[in-house]
Amino acid sequence: MSGPDMRSARLAMLLALISVLLPCSAAAEFDVTNVETRLVNGTYVMDAQIDYDFSERALEALDNGVPLTVEVHIQVRPEDDWIWDTSLVDQRLRYRIRYKPLSDRYLVSQLPGETGRIYVTRDAAVAALGEIKNLQLLDQTRLDPERPYEVQIRASLDIEELPLPLRPMAYLYPSWKQASAWTKWPLTP
């Protein structure tokens, strides 16, 4: 490589390194905005609403055909339990949102499986991703009627499900580390 070519290569490498090390815009967050439980035929059922405010990087990847997987972690515990006590329910739900470029549509599916619902716009698909309806939690007989219980929920983007070439960047950029805080909601009949 000659002098000018070597300098161009070094400059390109330096710019790539700077783009990795510089902080990007603040990561958008996820937020569990509503959880409602009800008793149906002796089983507690839950509806939840999660607002997914994906970062610009995640939305750009989605629009370029990279599927995004989110995990919703749900626990049911007595309100006064210690953190190391066993949960009555410890369930992880996994959802995927994917852009289908040939049809110019978005597919939202619950994993495992590739079937799901099709949406015309990204906003509609992201909104549908955040709706959990009629999820069976546990049988009423497992609860002590004298103790108060709560549902705890946390949602996060699963960067381990990203394509392998994208994962190193996802580990380095804060905009990929998206999750909600643990939220607590009363388990009410």
PDB file of C-alpha atoms in Angstrom:
ATOM      1  CA  MET A   1       0.000   0.000   0.000  1.00  0.00           C
ATOM      2  CA  SER A   2       1.340   3.419  -0.884  1.00  0.00           C
ATOM      3  CA  GLY A   3       1.361   6.507   1.367  1.00  0.00           C
ATOM      4  CA  PRO A   4      -2.040   8.055   0.459  1.00  0.00           C
ATOM      5  CA  ASP A   5      -3.762   4.637   0.417  1.00  0.00           C
ATOM      6  CA  MET A   6      -2.297   3.793   3.837  1.00  0.00           C
ATOM      7  CA  ARG A   7      -3.474   7.124   5.266  1.00  0.00           C
ATOM      8  CA  SER A   8      -6.986   6.576   3.872  1.00  0.00           C
ATOM      9  CA  ALA A   9      -7.126   3.112   5.400  1.00  0.00           C
ATOM     10  CA  ARG A  10      -5.922   4.437   8.776  1.00  0.00           C
ATOM     11  CA  LEU A  11      -8.433   7.292   8.648  1.00  0.00           C
ATOM     12  CA  ALA A  12     -11.275   4.884   7.868  1.00  0.00           C
ATOM     13  CA  MET A  13     -10.215   2.621  10.750  1.00  0.00           C
ATOM     14  CA  LEU A  14      -9.943   5.595  13.116  1.00  0.00           C
ATOM     15  CA  LEU A  15     -13.419   6.839  12.150  1.00  0.00           C
ATOM     16  CA  ALA A  16     -14.873   3.353  12.674  1.00  0.00           C
ATOM     17  CA  LEU A  17     -13.234   3.138  16.111  1.00  0.00           C
ATOM     18  CA  ILE A  18     -14.514   6.590  17.105  1.00  0.00           C
ATOM     19  CA  SER A  19     -18.055   5.701  16.044  1.00  0.00           C
ATOM     20  CA  VAL A  20     -17.925   2.642  18.312  1.00  0.00           C
ATOM     21  CA  LEU A  21     -16.503   4.516  21.285  1.00  0.00           C
ATOM     22  CA  LEU A  22     -18.607   7.660  21.096  1.00  0.00           C
ATOM     23  CA  PRO A  23     -21.828   7.506  23.034  1.00  0.00           C
ATOM     24  CA  CYS A  24     -24.905   7.480  20.873  1.00  0.00           C
ATOM     25  CA  SER A  25     -28.214   9.070  21.657  1.00  0.00           C
ATOM     26  CA  ALA A  26     -29.806   7.911  24.874  1.00  0.00           C
ATOM     27  CA  ALA A  27     -31.510   4.559  24.650  1.00  0.00           C
ATOM     28  CA  ALA A  28     -35.243   4.634  24.522  1.00  0.00           C
ATOM     29  CA  GLU A  29     -36.910   2.614  27.213  1.00  0.00           C
ATOM     30  CA  PHE A  30     -39.699   0.118  27.628  1.00  0.00           C
ATOM     31  CA  ASP A  31     -42.495   0.779  30.092  1.00  0.00           C
ATOM     32  CA  VAL A  32     -45.124  -1.536  31.578  1.00  0.00           C
ATOM     33  CA  THR A  33     -48.022   0.900  31.736  1.00  0.00           C
ATOM     34  CA  ASN A  34     -50.942  -1.245  32.846  1.00  0.00           C
ATOM     35  CA  VAL A  35     -51.624  -4.676  34.300  1.00  0.00           C
ATOM     36  CA  GLU A  36     -55.069  -5.982  35.160  1.00  0.00           C
ATOM     37  CA  THR A  37     -55.912  -9.358  36.652  1.00  0.00           C
ATOM     38  CA  ARG A  38     -59.237 -11.080  37.031  1.00  0.00           C
ATOM     39  CA  LEU A  39     -60.574 -14.410  38.212  1.00  0.00           C
ATOM     40  CA  VAL A  40     -62.117 -16.545  35.457  1.00  0.00           C
ATOM     41  CA  ASN A  41     -63.467 -19.992  36.373  1.00  0.00           C
ATOM     42  CA  GLY A  42     -61.024 -20.373  39.274  1.00  0.00           C
ATOM     43  CA  THR A  43     -57.950 -19.203  37.322  1.00  0.00           C
ATOM     44  CA  TYR A  44     -56.272 -15.802  37.527  1.00  0.00           C
ATOM     45  CA  VAL A  45     -55.981 -14.229  34.091  1.00  0.00           C
ATOM     46  CA  MET A  46     -53.904 -11.165  33.221  1.00  0.00           C
ATOM     47  CA  ASP A  47     -54.000  -8.402  30.608  1.00  0.00           C
ATOM     48  CA  ALA A  48     -50.997  -6.106  30.292  1.00  0.00           C
ATOM     49  CA  GLN A  49     -49.885  -3.144  28.218  1.00  0.00           C
ATOM     50  CA  ILE A  50     -46.196  -2.566  27.523  1.00  0.00           C
ATOM     51  CA  ASP A  51     -44.974   0.487  25.635  1.00  0.00           C
ATOM     52  CA  TYR A  52     -41.965  -0.395  23.513  1.00  0.00           C
ATOM     53  CA  ASP A  53     -40.018   2.749  22.646  1.00  0.00           C
ATOM     54  CA  PHE A  54     -37.324   1.150  20.508  1.00  0.00           C
ATOM     55  CA  SER A  55     -34.108   3.066  19.896  1.00  0.00           C
ATOM     56  CA  GLU A  56     -33.353   4.501  16.471  1.00  0.00           C
ATOM     57  CA  ARG A  57     -30.717   1.806  15.920  1.00  0.00           C
ATOM     58  CA  ALA A  58     -33.168  -0.987  16.710  1.00  0.00           C
ATOM     59  CA  LEU A  59     -35.836   0.506  14.427  1.00  0.00           C
ATOM     60  CA  GLU A  60     -33.287   0.939  11.635  1.00  0.00           C
ATOM     61  CA  ALA A  61     -32.263  -2.695  11.986  1.00  0.00           C
ATOM     62  CA  LEU A  62     -35.927  -3.780  11.999  1.00  0.00           C
ATOM     63  CA  ASP A  63     -36.652  -1.796   8.835  1.00  0.00           C
ATOM     64  CA  ASN A  64     -33.650  -3.482   7.200  1.00  0.00           C
ATOM     65  CA  GLY A  65     -34.989  -6.977   7.866  1.00  0.00           C
ATOM     66  CA  VAL A  66     -33.443  -7.764  11.265  1.00  0.00           C
ATOM     67  CA  PRO A  67     -36.050  -9.396  13.525  1.00  0.00           C
ATOM     68  CA  LEU A  68     -36.254  -8.046  17.087  1.00  0.00           C
ATOM     69  CA  THR A  69     -37.081 -10.377  19.967  1.00  0.00           C
ATOM     70  CA  VAL A  70     -38.439  -9.160  23.276  1.00  0.00           C
ATOM     71  CA  GLU A  71     -38.783 -11.158  26.454  1.00  0.00           C
ATOM     72  CA  VAL A  72     -41.476 -10.478  29.037  1.00  0.00           C
ATOM     73  CA  HIS A  73     -40.615 -11.923  32.449  1.00  0.00           C
ATOM     74  CA  ILE A  74     -43.639 -12.414  34.722  1.00  0.00           C
ATOM     75  CA  GLN A  75     -43.630 -13.450  38.367  1.00  0.00           C
ATOM     76  CA  VAL A  76     -46.407 -13.858  40.927  1.00  0.00           C
ATOM     77  CA  ARG A  77     -45.270 -13.548  44.532  1.00  0.00           C
ATOM     78  CA  PRO A  78     -46.649 -12.703  47.961  1.00  0.00           C
ATOM     79  CA  GLU A  79     -46.136  -8.972  48.575  1.00  0.00           C
ATOM     80  CA  ASP A  80     -44.051  -9.542  51.704  1.00  0.00           C
ATOM     81  CA  ASP A  81     -41.756 -12.282  50.322  1.00  0.00           C
ATOM     82  CA  TRP A  82     -37.989 -11.953  50.319  1.00  0.00           C
ATOM     83  CA  ILE A  83     -36.296 -11.697  46.939  1.00  0.00           C
ATOM     84  CA  TRP A  84     -34.755 -15.175  47.240  1.00  0.00           C
ATOM     85  CA  ASP A  85     -38.103 -16.856  48.010  1.00  0.00           C
ATOM     86  CA  THR A  86     -39.551 -18.963  45.216  1.00  0.00           C
ATOM     87  CA  SER A  87     -42.172 -17.320  43.021  1.00  0.00           C
ATOM     88  CA  LEU A  88     -45.561 -18.956  42.543  1.00  0.00           C
ATOM     89  CA  VAL A  89     -45.292 -18.117  38.842  1.00  0.00           C
ATOM     90  CA  ASP A  90     -42.033 -17.496  37.008  1.00  0.00           C
ATOM     91  CA  GLN A  91     -42.819 -17.302  33.316  1.00  0.00           C
ATOM     92  CA  ARG A  92     -40.973 -15.865  30.338  1.00  0.00           C
ATOM     93  CA  LEU A  93     -42.879 -14.953  27.200  1.00  0.00           C
ATOM     94  CA  ARG A  94     -40.965 -14.280  24.003  1.00  0.00           C
ATOM     95  CA  TYR A  95     -42.260 -12.222  21.087  1.00  0.00           C
ATOM     96  CA  ARG A  96     -40.713 -11.329  17.761  1.00  0.00           C
ATOM     97  CA  ILE A  97     -41.386  -8.434  15.433  1.00  0.00           C
ATOM     98  CA  ARG A  98     -40.109  -8.758  11.880  1.00  0.00           C
ATOM     99  CA  TYR A  99     -40.351  -6.694   8.706  1.00  0.00           C
ATOM    100  CA  LYS A 100     -41.293  -8.591   5.553  1.00  0.00           C
ATOM    101  CA  PRO A 101     -39.879  -6.492   2.680  1.00  0.00           C
ATOM    102  CA  LEU A 102     -41.601  -8.380  -0.152  1.00  0.00           C
ATOM    103  CA  SER A 103     -45.046  -7.674   1.236  1.00  0.00           C
ATOM    104  CA  ASP A 104     -44.022  -4.394   2.941  1.00  0.00           C
ATOM    105  CA  ARG A 105     -45.701  -5.624   6.143  1.00  0.00           C
ATOM    106  CA  TYR A 106     -44.700  -6.339   9.742  1.00  0.00           C
ATOM    107  CA  LEU A 107     -45.217  -9.702  11.436  1.00  0.00           C
ATOM    108  CA  VAL A 108     -45.640 -10.002  15.218  1.00  0.00           C
ATOM    109  CA  SER A 109     -45.471 -13.542  16.580  1.00  0.00           C
ATOM    110  CA  GLN A 110     -45.173 -15.286  19.914  1.00  0.00           C
ATOM    111  CA  LEU A 111     -42.249 -17.680  20.082  1.00  0.00           C
ATOM    112  CA  PRO A 112     -41.757 -20.496  19.496  1.00  0.00           C
ATOM    113  CA  GLY A 113     -43.380 -20.389  16.106  1.00  0.00           C
ATOM    114  CA  GLU A 114     -43.449 -18.134  13.092  1.00  0.00           C
ATOM    115  CA  THR A 115     -47.181 -17.611  12.751  1.00  0.00           C
ATOM    116  CA  GLY A 116     -48.599 -14.381  13.986  1.00  0.00           C
ATOM    117  CA  ARG A 117     -50.456 -11.270  12.964  1.00  0.00           C
ATOM    118  CA  ILE A 118     -49.578  -9.025  10.037  1.00  0.00           C
ATOM    119  CA  TYR A 119     -49.585  -5.221  10.338  1.00  0.00           C
ATOM    120  CA  VAL A 120     -49.377  -2.577   7.634  1.00  0.00           C
ATOM    121  CA  THR A 121     -47.363  -0.057   9.648  1.00  0.00           C
ATOM    122  CA  ARG A 122     -44.463  -0.364  12.037  1.00  0.00           C
ATOM    123  CA  ASP A 123     -46.280   1.684  14.673  1.00  0.00           C
ATOM    124  CA  ALA A 124     -49.277  -0.660  14.601  1.00  0.00           C
ATOM    125  CA  ALA A 125     -47.003  -3.687  14.898  1.00  0.00           C
ATOM    126  CA  VAL A 126     -45.063  -2.212  17.841  1.00  0.00           C
ATOM    127  CA  ALA A 127     -48.326  -1.305  19.590  1.00  0.00           C
ATOM    128  CA  ALA A 128     -49.647  -4.856  19.085  1.00  0.00           C
ATOM    129  CA  LEU A 129     -46.357  -6.256  20.392  1.00  0.00           C
ATOM    130  CA  GLY A 130     -47.101  -4.560  23.713  1.00  0.00           C
ATOM    131  CA  GLU A 131     -50.553  -6.079  24.223  1.00  0.00           C
ATOM    132  CA  ILE A 132     -50.846  -9.189  26.368  1.00  0.00           C
ATOM    133  CA  LYS A 133     -54.411 -10.483  26.608  1.00  0.00           C
ATOM    134  CA  ASN A 134     -55.979 -13.312  28.605  1.00  0.00           C
ATOM    135  CA  LEU A 135     -52.722 -14.794  29.897  1.00  0.00           C
ATOM    136  CA  GLN A 136     -53.469 -17.534  32.428  1.00  0.00           C
ATOM    137  CA  LEU A 137     -51.319 -17.030  35.504  1.00  0.00           C
ATOM    138  CA  LEU A 138     -52.293 -19.595  38.152  1.00  0.00           C
ATOM    139  CA  ASP A 139     -55.113 -21.458  39.806  1.00  0.00           C
ATOM    140  CA  GLN A 140     -56.929 -19.685  42.637  1.00  0.00           C
ATOM    141  CA  THR A 141     -56.354 -22.649  44.987  1.00  0.00           C
ATOM    142  CA  ARG A 142     -52.594 -21.943  45.041  1.00  0.00           C
ATOM    143  CA  LEU A 143     -53.122 -18.666  46.897  1.00  0.00           C
ATOM    144  CA  ASP A 144     -53.648 -18.115  50.609  1.00  0.00           C
ATOM    145  CA  PRO A 145     -56.745 -15.893  50.911  1.00  0.00           C
ATOM    146  CA  GLU A 146     -55.179 -14.167  53.953  1.00  0.00           C
ATOM    147  CA  ARG A 147     -52.065 -12.915  52.086  1.00  0.00           C
ATOM    148  CA  PRO A 148     -51.754 -10.139  49.486  1.00  0.00           C
ATOM    149  CA  TYR A 149     -50.040 -11.084  46.216  1.00  0.00           C
ATOM    150  CA  GLU A 150     -48.520  -9.102  43.370  1.00  0.00           C
ATOM    151  CA  VAL A 151     -47.617  -9.579  39.732  1.00  0.00           C
ATOM    152  CA  GLN A 152     -44.117  -8.424  38.795  1.00  0.00           C
ATOM    153  CA  ILE A 153     -43.280  -7.758  35.146  1.00  0.00           C
ATOM    154  CA  ARG A 154     -40.174  -6.765  33.241  1.00  0.00           C
ATOM    155  CA  ALA A 155     -39.745  -6.486  29.455  1.00  0.00           C
ATOM    156  CA  SER A 156     -36.395  -6.461  27.640  1.00  0.00           C
ATOM    157  CA  LEU A 157     -34.904  -6.615  24.173  1.00  0.00           C
ATOM    158  CA  ASP A 158     -33.061  -9.923  23.745  1.00  0.00           C
ATOM    159  CA  ILE A 159     -29.806  -9.054  22.000  1.00  0.00           C
ATOM    160  CA  GLU A 160     -28.760 -12.716  22.049  1.00  0.00           C
ATOM    161  CA  GLU A 161     -31.390 -13.298  19.334  1.00  0.00           C
ATOM    162  CA  LEU A 162     -29.869 -10.728  16.979  1.00  0.00           C
ATOM    163  CA  PRO A 163     -27.922 -12.051  13.989  1.00  0.00           C
ATOM    164  CA  LEU A 164     -24.361 -12.961  14.992  1.00  0.00           C
ATOM    165  CA  PRO A 165     -22.627 -10.134  13.056  1.00  0.00           C
ATOM    166  CA  LEU A 166     -24.806  -7.547  14.834  1.00  0.00           C
ATOM    167  CA  ARG A 167     -24.303  -8.798  18.404  1.00  0.00           C
ATOM    168  CA  PRO A 168     -20.875  -7.211  19.091  1.00  0.00           C
ATOM    169  CA  MET A 169     -22.275  -3.806  18.172  1.00  0.00           C
ATOM    170  CA  ALA A 170     -25.349  -4.474  20.332  1.00  0.00           C
ATOM    171  CA  TYR A 171     -23.091  -5.164  23.325  1.00  0.00           C
ATOM    172  CA  LEU A 172     -21.138  -1.937  22.766  1.00  0.00           C
ATOM    173  CA  TYR A 173     -23.957   0.521  22.084  1.00  0.00           C
ATOM    174  CA  PRO A 174     -26.222   1.465  24.989  1.00  0.00           C
ATOM    175  CA  SER A 175     -29.064   2.025  22.506  1.00  0.00           C
ATOM    176  CA  TRP A 176     -29.407  -1.763  22.198  1.00  0.00           C
ATOM    177  CA  LYS A 177     -29.666  -2.424  25.944  1.00  0.00           C
ATOM    178  CA  GLN A 178     -33.348  -1.724  26.289  1.00  0.00           C
ATOM    179  CA  ALA A 179     -35.524  -2.918  29.154  1.00  0.00           C
ATOM    180  CA  SER A 180     -38.237  -1.803  31.498  1.00  0.00           C
ATOM    181  CA  ALA A 181     -37.808  -1.642  35.232  1.00  0.00           C
ATOM    182  CA  TRP A 182     -39.468  -4.330  37.308  1.00  0.00           C
ATOM    183  CA  THR A 183     -42.999  -3.148  37.946  1.00  0.00           C
ATOM    184  CA  LYS A 184     -45.310  -4.488  40.645  1.00  0.00           C
ATOM    185  CA  TRP A 185     -49.068  -4.736  40.307  1.00  0.00           C
ATOM    186  CA  PRO A 186     -51.576  -6.111  42.827  1.00  0.00           C
ATOM    187  CA  LEU A 187     -53.084  -9.491  42.038  1.00  0.00           C
ATOM    188  CA  THR A 188     -56.765  -8.791  42.479  1.00  0.00           C
ATOM    189  CA  PRO A 189     -59.758 -10.992  41.698  1.00  0.00           C
TER     190      PRO A 189
END
